[in-house]
């Protein structure tokens, strides 16, 4: 496994876990609460879940950057 | 020998003459509008794939009105949702029984009871398509599958922050229009449905209005599709107005040669679809449709791609246009709220475009003046029209400046953010009351 893929794999695992934790907060924890607390926790859960997806995207971006370090220089557009 | 009234032979004309003045002028106006839409579609000013079937449907439904036989008329009256006004309901029953109820043999969108629907499906030729594919959102989902197959999420994955930031800014109209619509007297469901026009995705507007404001989904969806057709013609002027030529011609930084692999795109689609469906179950059909298209594309399933990209997408588009046209019957469209919808629809799209361009400017400044701000308009979604508009405007100023990959990324993100906002509205509105 190359360092680039290794780094990317970590992001995939953590990102998915964070996203699922966000879903759990939104769909499980928040439902047991009253009005205001429910709204705050539900919104927080959504943000955390979407944040998890961003962690995965960061991992892919990191892999691309590491892979690009070995690639020939880019062609100007 | 019985004497035959000459006008009874041509009931389309008889029903026109005998109808109240508002319906008479409404029908004539809609026939004319249908012709204009068809013409503009043919000339390429509006989206031909939608406007040609829609225009012809509009002409046919408003011209082909006849006096329904008492049995069919009774099926329509008794099968429709209970009318709030008992006097109106009684009048309709009497009109149906006397054989003087005007109507067409296309479909009866307001009928809900299953027995009546079964009868009408044997009489009205578009009723089966409407009942089994339109009113349940299937056509919207088919169109979304087609969009999914056409999308390359690699553009989003390559620059996720830029794309998502711009797409979120370009949802400004979706957010701002909602309170304005409430202030203008629309209900929460109607306001959310018309606000979704700011997301610039026809299937989303259709899905939201069918869920939240079924009684108004015809004018809302028609307004949405009309305006979406106009973005192609109107947005270039907005870009020229808000972005000076010097900035429009800005060249983007060189792109990395290593691309996102199809495995990564597929895996991200799987995780993204699962998380979004878990968060917004009410919009899950839309997410599934979009991501199944992406998954099919990235898995390289050629036969599926051919089916979704061809017959499914274009078949759905044909029937979407035709049904929208046929739904534009004068009695349905002539609602006082339609004028408000017309204003709010254009406002939503305008605010979203301004929001997108502001996002483009923010990206330009935060990136150290490297990102071309015109990309912002692509965040409004309407894949791929806005991305093409952005590239075309940039190309006019500087032929060497290529922004299409980033613009497509923002546009694709726009679809995802629109679906998220659909999910938010569909989840929230029933909680606060339709």
PDB file of N, CA and C in Angstrom, chain B residues 289-366:
ATOM      1  N   UNK B 289     -32.152   7.910  -6.882  1.00  0.00           N
ATOM      2  CA  UNK B 289     -32.182   8.049  -8.347  1.00  0.00           C
ATOM      3  C   UNK B 289     -30.901   8.703  -8.854  1.00  0.00           C
ATOM      4  N   UNK B 290     -30.484   9.764  -8.176  1.00  0.00           N
ATOM      5  CA  UNK B 290     -29.274  10.465  -8.618  1.00  0.00           C
ATOM      6  C   UNK B 290     -28.046   9.568  -8.499  1.00  0.00           C
ATOM      7  N   UNK B 291     -27.897   8.934  -7.333  1.00  0.00           N
ATOM      8  CA  UNK B 291     -26.673   8.165  -7.099  1.00  0.00           C
ATOM      9  C   UNK B 291     -26.672   6.830  -7.838  1.00  0.00           C
ATOM     10  N   UNK B 292     -27.855   6.298  -8.159  1.00  0.00           N
ATOM     11  CA  UNK B 292     -27.843   5.057  -8.956  1.00  0.00           C
ATOM     12  C   UNK B 292     -27.337   5.378 -10.370  1.00  0.00           C
ATOM     13  N   UNK B 293     -27.679   6.564 -10.831  1.00  0.00           N
ATOM     14  CA  UNK B 293     -27.145   7.007 -12.129  1.00  0.00           C
ATOM     15  C   UNK B 293     -25.639   7.141 -12.075  1.00  0.00           C
ATOM     16  N   UNK B 294     -25.142   7.760 -10.994  1.00  0.00           N
ATOM     17  CA  UNK B 294     -23.689   7.929 -10.826  1.00  0.00           C
ATOM     18  C   UNK B 294     -23.019   6.554 -10.713  1.00  0.00           C
ATOM     19  N   UNK B 295     -23.619   5.656  -9.908  1.00  0.00           N
ATOM     20  CA  UNK B 295     -23.028   4.326  -9.685  1.00  0.00           C
ATOM     21  C   UNK B 295     -22.963   3.529 -10.989  1.00  0.00           C
ATOM     22  N   UNK B 296     -24.033   3.613 -11.777  1.00  0.00           N
ATOM     23  CA  UNK B 296     -24.061   2.897 -13.064  1.00  0.00           C
ATOM     24  C   UNK B 296     -22.963   3.431 -13.976  1.00  0.00           C
ATOM     25  N   UNK B 297     -22.820   4.748 -13.982  1.00  0.00           N
ATOM     26  CA  UNK B 297     -21.797   5.368 -14.834  1.00  0.00           C
ATOM     27  C   UNK B 297     -20.391   4.942 -14.411  1.00  0.00           C
ATOM     28  N   UNK B 298     -20.133   5.027 -13.102  1.00  0.00           N
ATOM     29  CA  UNK B 298     -18.788   4.738 -12.614  1.00  0.00           C
ATOM     30  C   UNK B 298     -18.468   3.244 -12.632  1.00  0.00           C
ATOM     31  N   UNK B 299     -19.494   2.401 -12.622  1.00  0.00           N
ATOM     32  CA  UNK B 299     -19.252   0.955 -12.715  1.00  0.00           C
ATOM     33  C   UNK B 299     -19.058   0.524 -14.165  1.00  0.00           C
ATOM     34  N   UNK B 300     -19.317   1.419 -15.078  1.00  0.00           N
ATOM     35  CA  UNK B 300     -19.128   1.128 -16.500  1.00  0.00           C
ATOM     36  C   UNK B 300     -20.140   0.137 -17.047  1.00  0.00           C
ATOM     37  N   UNK B 301     -21.356   0.129 -16.494  1.00  0.00           N
ATOM     38  CA  UNK B 301     -22.388  -0.789 -16.987  1.00  0.00           C
ATOM     39  C   UNK B 301     -23.006  -0.218 -18.268  1.00  0.00           C
ATOM     40  N   UNK B 302     -22.396  -0.580 -19.376  1.00  0.00           N
ATOM     41  CA  UNK B 302     -22.735   0.074 -20.654  1.00  0.00           C
ATOM     42  C   UNK B 302     -24.208  -0.072 -21.035  1.00  0.00           C
ATOM     43  N   UNK B 303     -24.754  -1.276 -20.808  1.00  0.00           N
ATOM     44  CA  UNK B 303     -26.158  -1.486 -21.218  1.00  0.00           C
ATOM     45  C   UNK B 303     -27.107  -0.631 -20.381  1.00  0.00           C
ATOM     46  N   UNK B 304     -26.807  -0.539 -19.075  1.00  0.00           N
ATOM     47  CA  UNK B 304     -27.640   0.285 -18.196  1.00  0.00           C
ATOM     48  C   UNK B 304     -27.490   1.759 -18.562  1.00  0.00           C
ATOM     49  N   UNK B 305     -26.241   2.142 -18.849  1.00  0.00           N
ATOM     50  CA  UNK B 305     -26.006   3.547 -19.221  1.00  0.00           C
ATOM     51  C   UNK B 305     -26.829   3.879 -20.459  1.00  0.00           C
ATOM     52  N   UNK B 306     -26.798   2.951 -21.423  1.00  0.00           N
ATOM     53  CA  UNK B 306     -27.540   3.187 -22.676  1.00  0.00           C
ATOM     54  C   UNK B 306     -29.045   3.319 -22.403  1.00  0.00           C
ATOM     55  N   UNK B 307     -29.556   2.499 -21.482  1.00  0.00           N
ATOM     56  CA  UNK B 307     -31.000   2.540 -21.182  1.00  0.00           C
ATOM     57  C   UNK B 307     -31.366   3.843 -20.453  1.00  0.00           C
ATOM     58  N   UNK B 308     -30.583   4.159 -19.405  1.00  0.00           N
ATOM     59  CA  UNK B 308     -30.925   5.336 -18.594  1.00  0.00           C
ATOM     60  C   UNK B 308     -30.680   6.620 -19.386  1.00  0.00           C
ATOM     61  N   UNK B 309     -29.551   6.664 -20.052  1.00  0.00           N
ATOM     62  CA  UNK B 309     -29.149   7.862 -20.795  1.00  0.00           C
ATOM     63  C   UNK B 309     -30.049   8.104 -22.013  1.00  0.00           C
ATOM     64  N   UNK B 310     -30.619   7.023 -22.551  1.00  0.00           N
ATOM     65  CA  UNK B 310     -31.425   7.180 -23.762  1.00  0.00           C
ATOM     66  C   UNK B 310     -32.922   7.111 -23.490  1.00  0.00           C
ATOM     67  N   UNK B 311     -33.507   5.908 -23.614  1.00  0.00           N
ATOM     68  CA  UNK B 311     -34.971   5.795 -23.519  1.00  0.00           C
ATOM     69  C   UNK B 311     -35.561   6.326 -22.211  1.00  0.00           C
ATOM     70  N   UNK B 312     -34.885   6.039 -21.085  1.00  0.00           N
ATOM     71  CA  UNK B 312     -35.453   6.437 -19.795  1.00  0.00           C
ATOM     72  C   UNK B 312     -35.466   7.952 -19.644  1.00  0.00           C
ATOM     73  N   UNK B 313     -34.313   8.588 -19.861  1.00  0.00           N
ATOM     74  CA  UNK B 313     -34.213  10.043 -19.680  1.00  0.00           C
ATOM     75  C   UNK B 313     -35.071  10.787 -20.704  1.00  0.00           C
ATOM     76  N   UNK B 314     -34.957  10.386 -21.948  1.00  0.00           N
ATOM     77  CA  UNK B 314     -35.695  11.132 -22.977  1.00  0.00           C
ATOM     78  C   UNK B 314     -37.183  10.781 -22.988  1.00  0.00           C
ATOM     79  N   UNK B 315     -37.492   9.506 -22.655  1.00  0.00           N
ATOM     80  CA  UNK B 315     -38.908   9.130 -22.530  1.00  0.00           C
ATOM     81  C   UNK B 315     -39.564   9.894 -21.392  1.00  0.00           C
ATOM     82  N   UNK B 316     -38.854   9.971 -20.257  1.00  0.00           N
ATOM     83  CA  UNK B 316     -39.390  10.703 -19.092  1.00  0.00           C
ATOM     84  C   UNK B 316     -39.544  12.185 -19.431  1.00  0.00           C
ATOM     85  N   UNK B 317     -38.561  12.744 -20.136  1.00  0.00           N
ATOM     86  CA  UNK B 317     -38.628  14.167 -20.494  1.00  0.00           C
ATOM     87  C   UNK B 317     -39.807  14.437 -21.422  1.00  0.00           C
ATOM     88  N   UNK B 318     -40.034  13.519 -22.378  1.00  0.00           N
ATOM     89  CA  UNK B 318     -41.155  13.688 -23.318  1.00  0.00           C
ATOM     90  C   UNK B 318     -42.482  13.706 -22.551  1.00  0.00           C
ATOM     91  N   UNK B 319     -42.675  12.716 -21.670  1.00  0.00           N
ATOM     92  CA  UNK B 319     -43.949  12.644 -20.956  1.00  0.00           C
ATOM     93  C   UNK B 319     -44.070  13.738 -19.900  1.00  0.00           C
ATOM     94  N   UNK B 320     -42.940  14.163 -19.362  1.00  0.00           N
ATOM     95  CA  UNK B 320     -42.968  15.290 -18.410  1.00  0.00           C
ATOM     96  C   UNK B 320     -43.486  16.543 -19.123  1.00  0.00           C
ATOM     97  N   UNK B 321     -42.912  16.831 -20.280  1.00  0.00           N
ATOM     98  CA  UNK B 321     -43.339  18.006 -21.051  1.00  0.00           C
ATOM     99  C   UNK B 321     -44.799  17.901 -21.460  1.00  0.00           C
ATOM    100  N   UNK B 322     -45.174  16.718 -21.965  1.00  0.00           N
ATOM    101  CA  UNK B 322     -46.542  16.517 -22.452  1.00  0.00           C
ATOM    102  C   UNK B 322     -47.555  16.653 -21.305  1.00  0.00           C
ATOM    103  N   UNK B 323     -47.255  16.018 -20.163  1.00  0.00           N
ATOM    104  CA  UNK B 323     -48.190  16.081 -19.033  1.00  0.00           C
ATOM    105  C   UNK B 323     -48.271  17.495 -18.458  1.00  0.00           C
ATOM    106  N   UNK B 324     -47.127  18.185 -18.387  1.00  0.00           N
ATOM    107  CA  UNK B 324     -47.170  19.561 -17.890  1.00  0.00           C
ATOM    108  C   UNK B 324     -48.038  20.427 -18.801  1.00  0.00           C
ATOM    109  N   UNK B 325     -47.906  20.223 -20.100  1.00  0.00           N
ATOM    110  CA  UNK B 325     -48.720  20.975 -21.058  1.00  0.00           C
ATOM    111  C   UNK B 325     -50.199  20.666 -20.884  1.00  0.00           C
ATOM    112  N   UNK B 326     -50.519  19.388 -20.765  1.00  0.00           N
ATOM    113  CA  UNK B 326     -51.916  18.967 -20.643  1.00  0.00           C
ATOM    114  C   UNK B 326     -52.517  19.430 -19.313  1.00  0.00           C
ATOM    115  N   UNK B 327     -51.670  19.563 -18.310  1.00  0.00           N
ATOM    116  CA  UNK B 327     -52.155  20.047 -17.007  1.00  0.00           C
ATOM    117  C   UNK B 327     -52.475  21.541 -17.032  1.00  0.00           C
ATOM    118  N   UNK B 328     -51.966  22.233 -18.046  1.00  0.00           N
ATOM    119  CA  UNK B 328     -52.193  23.686 -18.134  1.00  0.00           C
ATOM    120  C   UNK B 328     -53.577  23.995 -18.698  1.00  0.00           C
ATOM    121  N   UNK B 329     -54.590  23.481 -18.078  1.00  0.00           N
ATOM    122  CA  UNK B 329     -55.959  23.760 -18.478  1.00  0.00           C
ATOM    123  C   UNK B 329     -56.348  25.105 -17.863  1.00  0.00           C
ATOM    124  N   UNK B 330     -57.142  25.876 -18.571  1.00  0.00           N
ATOM    125  CA  UNK B 330     -57.472  27.232 -18.101  1.00  0.00           C
ATOM    126  C   UNK B 330     -58.012  27.234 -16.671  1.00  0.00           C
ATOM    127  N   UNK B 331     -58.923  26.274 -16.363  1.00  0.00           N
ATOM    128  CA  UNK B 331     -59.532  26.280 -15.029  1.00  0.00           C
ATOM    129  C   UNK B 331     -58.515  25.995 -13.918  1.00  0.00           C
ATOM    130  N   UNK B 332     -57.406  25.295 -14.261  1.00  0.00           N
ATOM    131  CA  UNK B 332     -56.378  24.984 -13.260  1.00  0.00           C
ATOM    132  C   UNK B 332     -55.402  26.143 -13.112  1.00  0.00           C
ATOM    133  N   UNK B 333     -55.041  26.713 -14.240  1.00  0.00           N
ATOM    134  CA  UNK B 333     -54.002  27.749 -14.254  1.00  0.00           C
ATOM    135  C   UNK B 333     -54.516  29.102 -13.772  1.00  0.00           C
ATOM    136  N   UNK B 334     -55.819  29.365 -14.023  1.00  0.00           N
ATOM    137  CA  UNK B 334     -56.348  30.692 -13.680  1.00  0.00           C
ATOM    138  C   UNK B 334     -56.637  30.827 -12.188  1.00  0.00           C
ATOM    139  N   UNK B 335     -55.607  30.674 -11.418  1.00  0.00           N
ATOM    140  CA  UNK B 335     -55.702  30.842  -9.974  1.00  0.00           C
ATOM    141  C   UNK B 335     -55.045  32.183  -9.655  1.00  0.00           C
ATOM    142  N   UNK B 336     -55.657  32.990  -8.760  1.00  0.00           N
ATOM    143  CA  UNK B 336     -55.051  34.296  -8.452  1.00  0.00           C
ATOM    144  C   UNK B 336     -53.622  34.193  -7.916  1.00  0.00           C
ATOM    145  N   UNK B 337     -53.294  33.018  -7.375  1.00  0.00           N
ATOM    146  CA  UNK B 337     -51.953  32.857  -6.813  1.00  0.00           C
ATOM    147  C   UNK B 337     -50.873  32.715  -7.891  1.00  0.00           C
ATOM    148  N   UNK B 338     -51.316  32.426  -9.137  1.00  0.00           N
ATOM    149  CA  UNK B 338     -50.326  32.174 -10.191  1.00  0.00           C
ATOM    150  C   UNK B 338     -49.454  33.405 -10.446  1.00  0.00           C
ATOM    151  N   UNK B 339     -50.064  34.589 -10.371  1.00  0.00           N
ATOM    152  CA  UNK B 339     -49.308  35.821 -10.588  1.00  0.00           C
ATOM    153  C   UNK B 339     -48.197  35.954  -9.528  1.00  0.00           C
ATOM    154  N   UNK B 340     -48.563  35.640  -8.283  1.00  0.00           N
ATOM    155  CA  UNK B 340     -47.565  35.682  -7.197  1.00  0.00           C
ATOM    156  C   UNK B 340     -46.456  34.661  -7.490  1.00  0.00           C
ATOM    157  N   UNK B 341     -46.869  33.482  -7.972  1.00  0.00           N
ATOM    158  CA  UNK B 341     -45.883  32.437  -8.271  1.00  0.00           C
ATOM    159  C   UNK B 341     -44.927  32.888  -9.370  1.00  0.00           C
ATOM    160  N   UNK B 342     -45.471  33.580 -10.371  1.00  0.00           N
ATOM    161  CA  UNK B 342     -44.635  34.067 -11.472  1.00  0.00           C
ATOM    162  C   UNK B 342     -43.563  35.018 -10.950  1.00  0.00           C
ATOM    163  N   UNK B 343     -43.971  35.926 -10.057  1.00  0.00           N
ATOM    164  CA  UNK B 343     -43.023  36.901  -9.494  1.00  0.00           C
ATOM    165  C   UNK B 343     -41.993  36.184  -8.614  1.00  0.00           C
ATOM    166  N   UNK B 344     -42.487  35.287  -7.751  1.00  0.00           N
ATOM    167  CA  UNK B 344     -41.588  34.606  -6.814  1.00  0.00           C
ATOM    168  C   UNK B 344     -40.608  33.682  -7.533  1.00  0.00           C
ATOM    169  N   UNK B 345     -41.066  33.040  -8.601  1.00  0.00           N
ATOM    170  CA  UNK B 345     -40.202  32.125  -9.353  1.00  0.00           C
ATOM    171  C   UNK B 345     -38.993  32.851  -9.925  1.00  0.00           C
ATOM    172  N   UNK B 346     -39.255  33.966 -10.579  1.00  0.00           N
ATOM    173  CA  UNK B 346     -38.142  34.714 -11.201  1.00  0.00           C
ATOM    174  C   UNK B 346     -37.252  35.318 -10.117  1.00  0.00           C
ATOM    175  N   UNK B 347     -37.887  35.727  -9.002  1.00  0.00           N
ATOM    176  CA  UNK B 347     -37.120  36.295  -7.883  1.00  0.00           C
ATOM    177  C   UNK B 347     -36.167  35.242  -7.306  1.00  0.00           C
ATOM    178  N   UNK B 348     -36.685  34.030  -7.125  1.00  0.00           N
ATOM    179  CA  UNK B 348     -35.866  32.955  -6.555  1.00  0.00           C
ATOM    180  C   UNK B 348     -34.644  32.680  -7.434  1.00  0.00           C
ATOM    181  N   UNK B 349     -34.879  32.599  -8.746  1.00  0.00           N
ATOM    182  CA  UNK B 349     -33.760  32.313  -9.648  1.00  0.00           C
ATOM    183  C   UNK B 349     -32.757  33.462  -9.681  1.00  0.00           C
ATOM    184  N   UNK B 350     -33.284  34.687  -9.630  1.00  0.00           N
ATOM    185  CA  UNK B 350     -32.423  35.868  -9.667  1.00  0.00           C
ATOM    186  C   UNK B 350     -31.556  35.946  -8.407  1.00  0.00           C
ATOM    187  N   UNK B 351     -32.187  35.746  -7.247  1.00  0.00           N
ATOM    188  CA  UNK B 351     -31.438  35.813  -5.981  1.00  0.00           C
ATOM    189  C   UNK B 351     -30.386  34.695  -5.933  1.00  0.00           C
ATOM    190  N   UNK B 352     -30.761  33.507  -6.403  1.00  0.00           N
ATOM    191  CA  UNK B 352     -29.801  32.396  -6.415  1.00  0.00           C
ATOM    192  C   UNK B 352     -28.597  32.726  -7.301  1.00  0.00           C
ATOM    193  N   UNK B 353     -28.874  33.317  -8.455  1.00  0.00           N
ATOM    194  CA  UNK B 353     -27.779  33.667  -9.368  1.00  0.00           C
ATOM    195  C   UNK B 353     -26.869  34.713  -8.732  1.00  0.00           C
ATOM    196  N   UNK B 354     -27.473  35.713  -8.096  1.00  0.00           N
ATOM    197  CA  UNK B 354     -26.677  36.753  -7.431  1.00  0.00           C
ATOM    198  C   UNK B 354     -25.870  36.120  -6.292  1.00  0.00           C
ATOM    199  N   UNK B 355     -26.521  35.232  -5.526  1.00  0.00           N
ATOM    200  CA  UNK B 355     -25.830  34.527  -4.443  1.00  0.00           C
ATOM    201  C   UNK B 355     -24.652  33.724  -4.978  1.00  0.00           C
ATOM    202  N   UNK B 356     -24.864  33.030  -6.082  1.00  0.00           N
ATOM    203  CA  UNK B 356     -23.794  32.239  -6.699  1.00  0.00           C
ATOM    204  C   UNK B 356     -22.624  33.121  -7.122  1.00  0.00           C
ATOM    205  N   UNK B 357     -22.934  34.248  -7.757  1.00  0.00           N
ATOM    206  CA  UNK B 357     -21.864  35.151  -8.196  1.00  0.00           C
ATOM    207  C   UNK B 357     -21.134  35.778  -7.004  1.00  0.00           C
ATOM    208  N   UNK B 358     -21.882  36.059  -5.931  1.00  0.00           N
ATOM    209  CA  UNK B 358     -21.222  36.569  -4.713  1.00  0.00           C
ATOM    210  C   UNK B 358     -20.269  35.498  -4.159  1.00  0.00           C
ATOM    211  N   UNK B 359     -20.726  34.243  -4.204  1.00  0.00           N
ATOM    212  CA  UNK B 359     -19.870  33.125  -3.801  1.00  0.00           C
ATOM    213  C   UNK B 359     -18.637  33.046  -4.687  1.00  0.00           C
ATOM    214  N   UNK B 360     -18.831  33.284  -5.983  1.00  0.00           N
ATOM    215  CA  UNK B 360     -17.716  33.299  -6.938  1.00  0.00           C
ATOM    216  C   UNK B 360     -16.713  34.394  -6.578  1.00  0.00           C
ATOM    217  N   UNK B 361     -17.242  35.561  -6.209  1.00  0.00           N
ATOM    218  CA  UNK B 361     -16.359  36.669  -5.804  1.00  0.00           C
ATOM    219  C   UNK B 361     -15.594  36.321  -4.528  1.00  0.00           C
ATOM    220  N   UNK B 362     -16.315  35.694  -3.567  1.00  0.00           N
ATOM    221  CA  UNK B 362     -15.654  35.295  -2.317  1.00  0.00           C
ATOM    222  C   UNK B 362     -14.517  34.314  -2.616  1.00  0.00           C
ATOM    223  N   UNK B 363     -14.797  33.344  -3.513  1.00  0.00           N
ATOM    224  CA  UNK B 363     -13.756  32.372  -3.888  1.00  0.00           C
ATOM    225  C   UNK B 363     -12.585  33.079  -4.565  1.00  0.00           C
ATOM    226  N   UNK B 364     -12.904  34.082  -5.371  1.00  0.00           N
ATOM    227  CA  UNK B 364     -11.864  34.849  -6.072  1.00  0.00           C
ATOM    228  C   UNK B 364     -10.937  35.537  -5.065  1.00  0.00           C
ATOM    229  N   UNK B 365     -11.527  36.168  -4.056  1.00  0.00           N
ATOM    230  CA  UNK B 365     -10.705  36.886  -3.076  1.00  0.00           C
ATOM    231  C   UNK B 365      -9.961  35.926  -2.151  1.00  0.00           C
ATOM    232  N   UNK B 366     -10.665  34.865  -1.672  1.00  0.00           N
ATOM    233  CA  UNK B 366     -10.020  33.937  -0.747  1.00  0.00           C
ATOM    234  C   UNK B 366      -8.889  33.136  -1.404  1.00  0.00           C
TER     235      UNK B 366
END
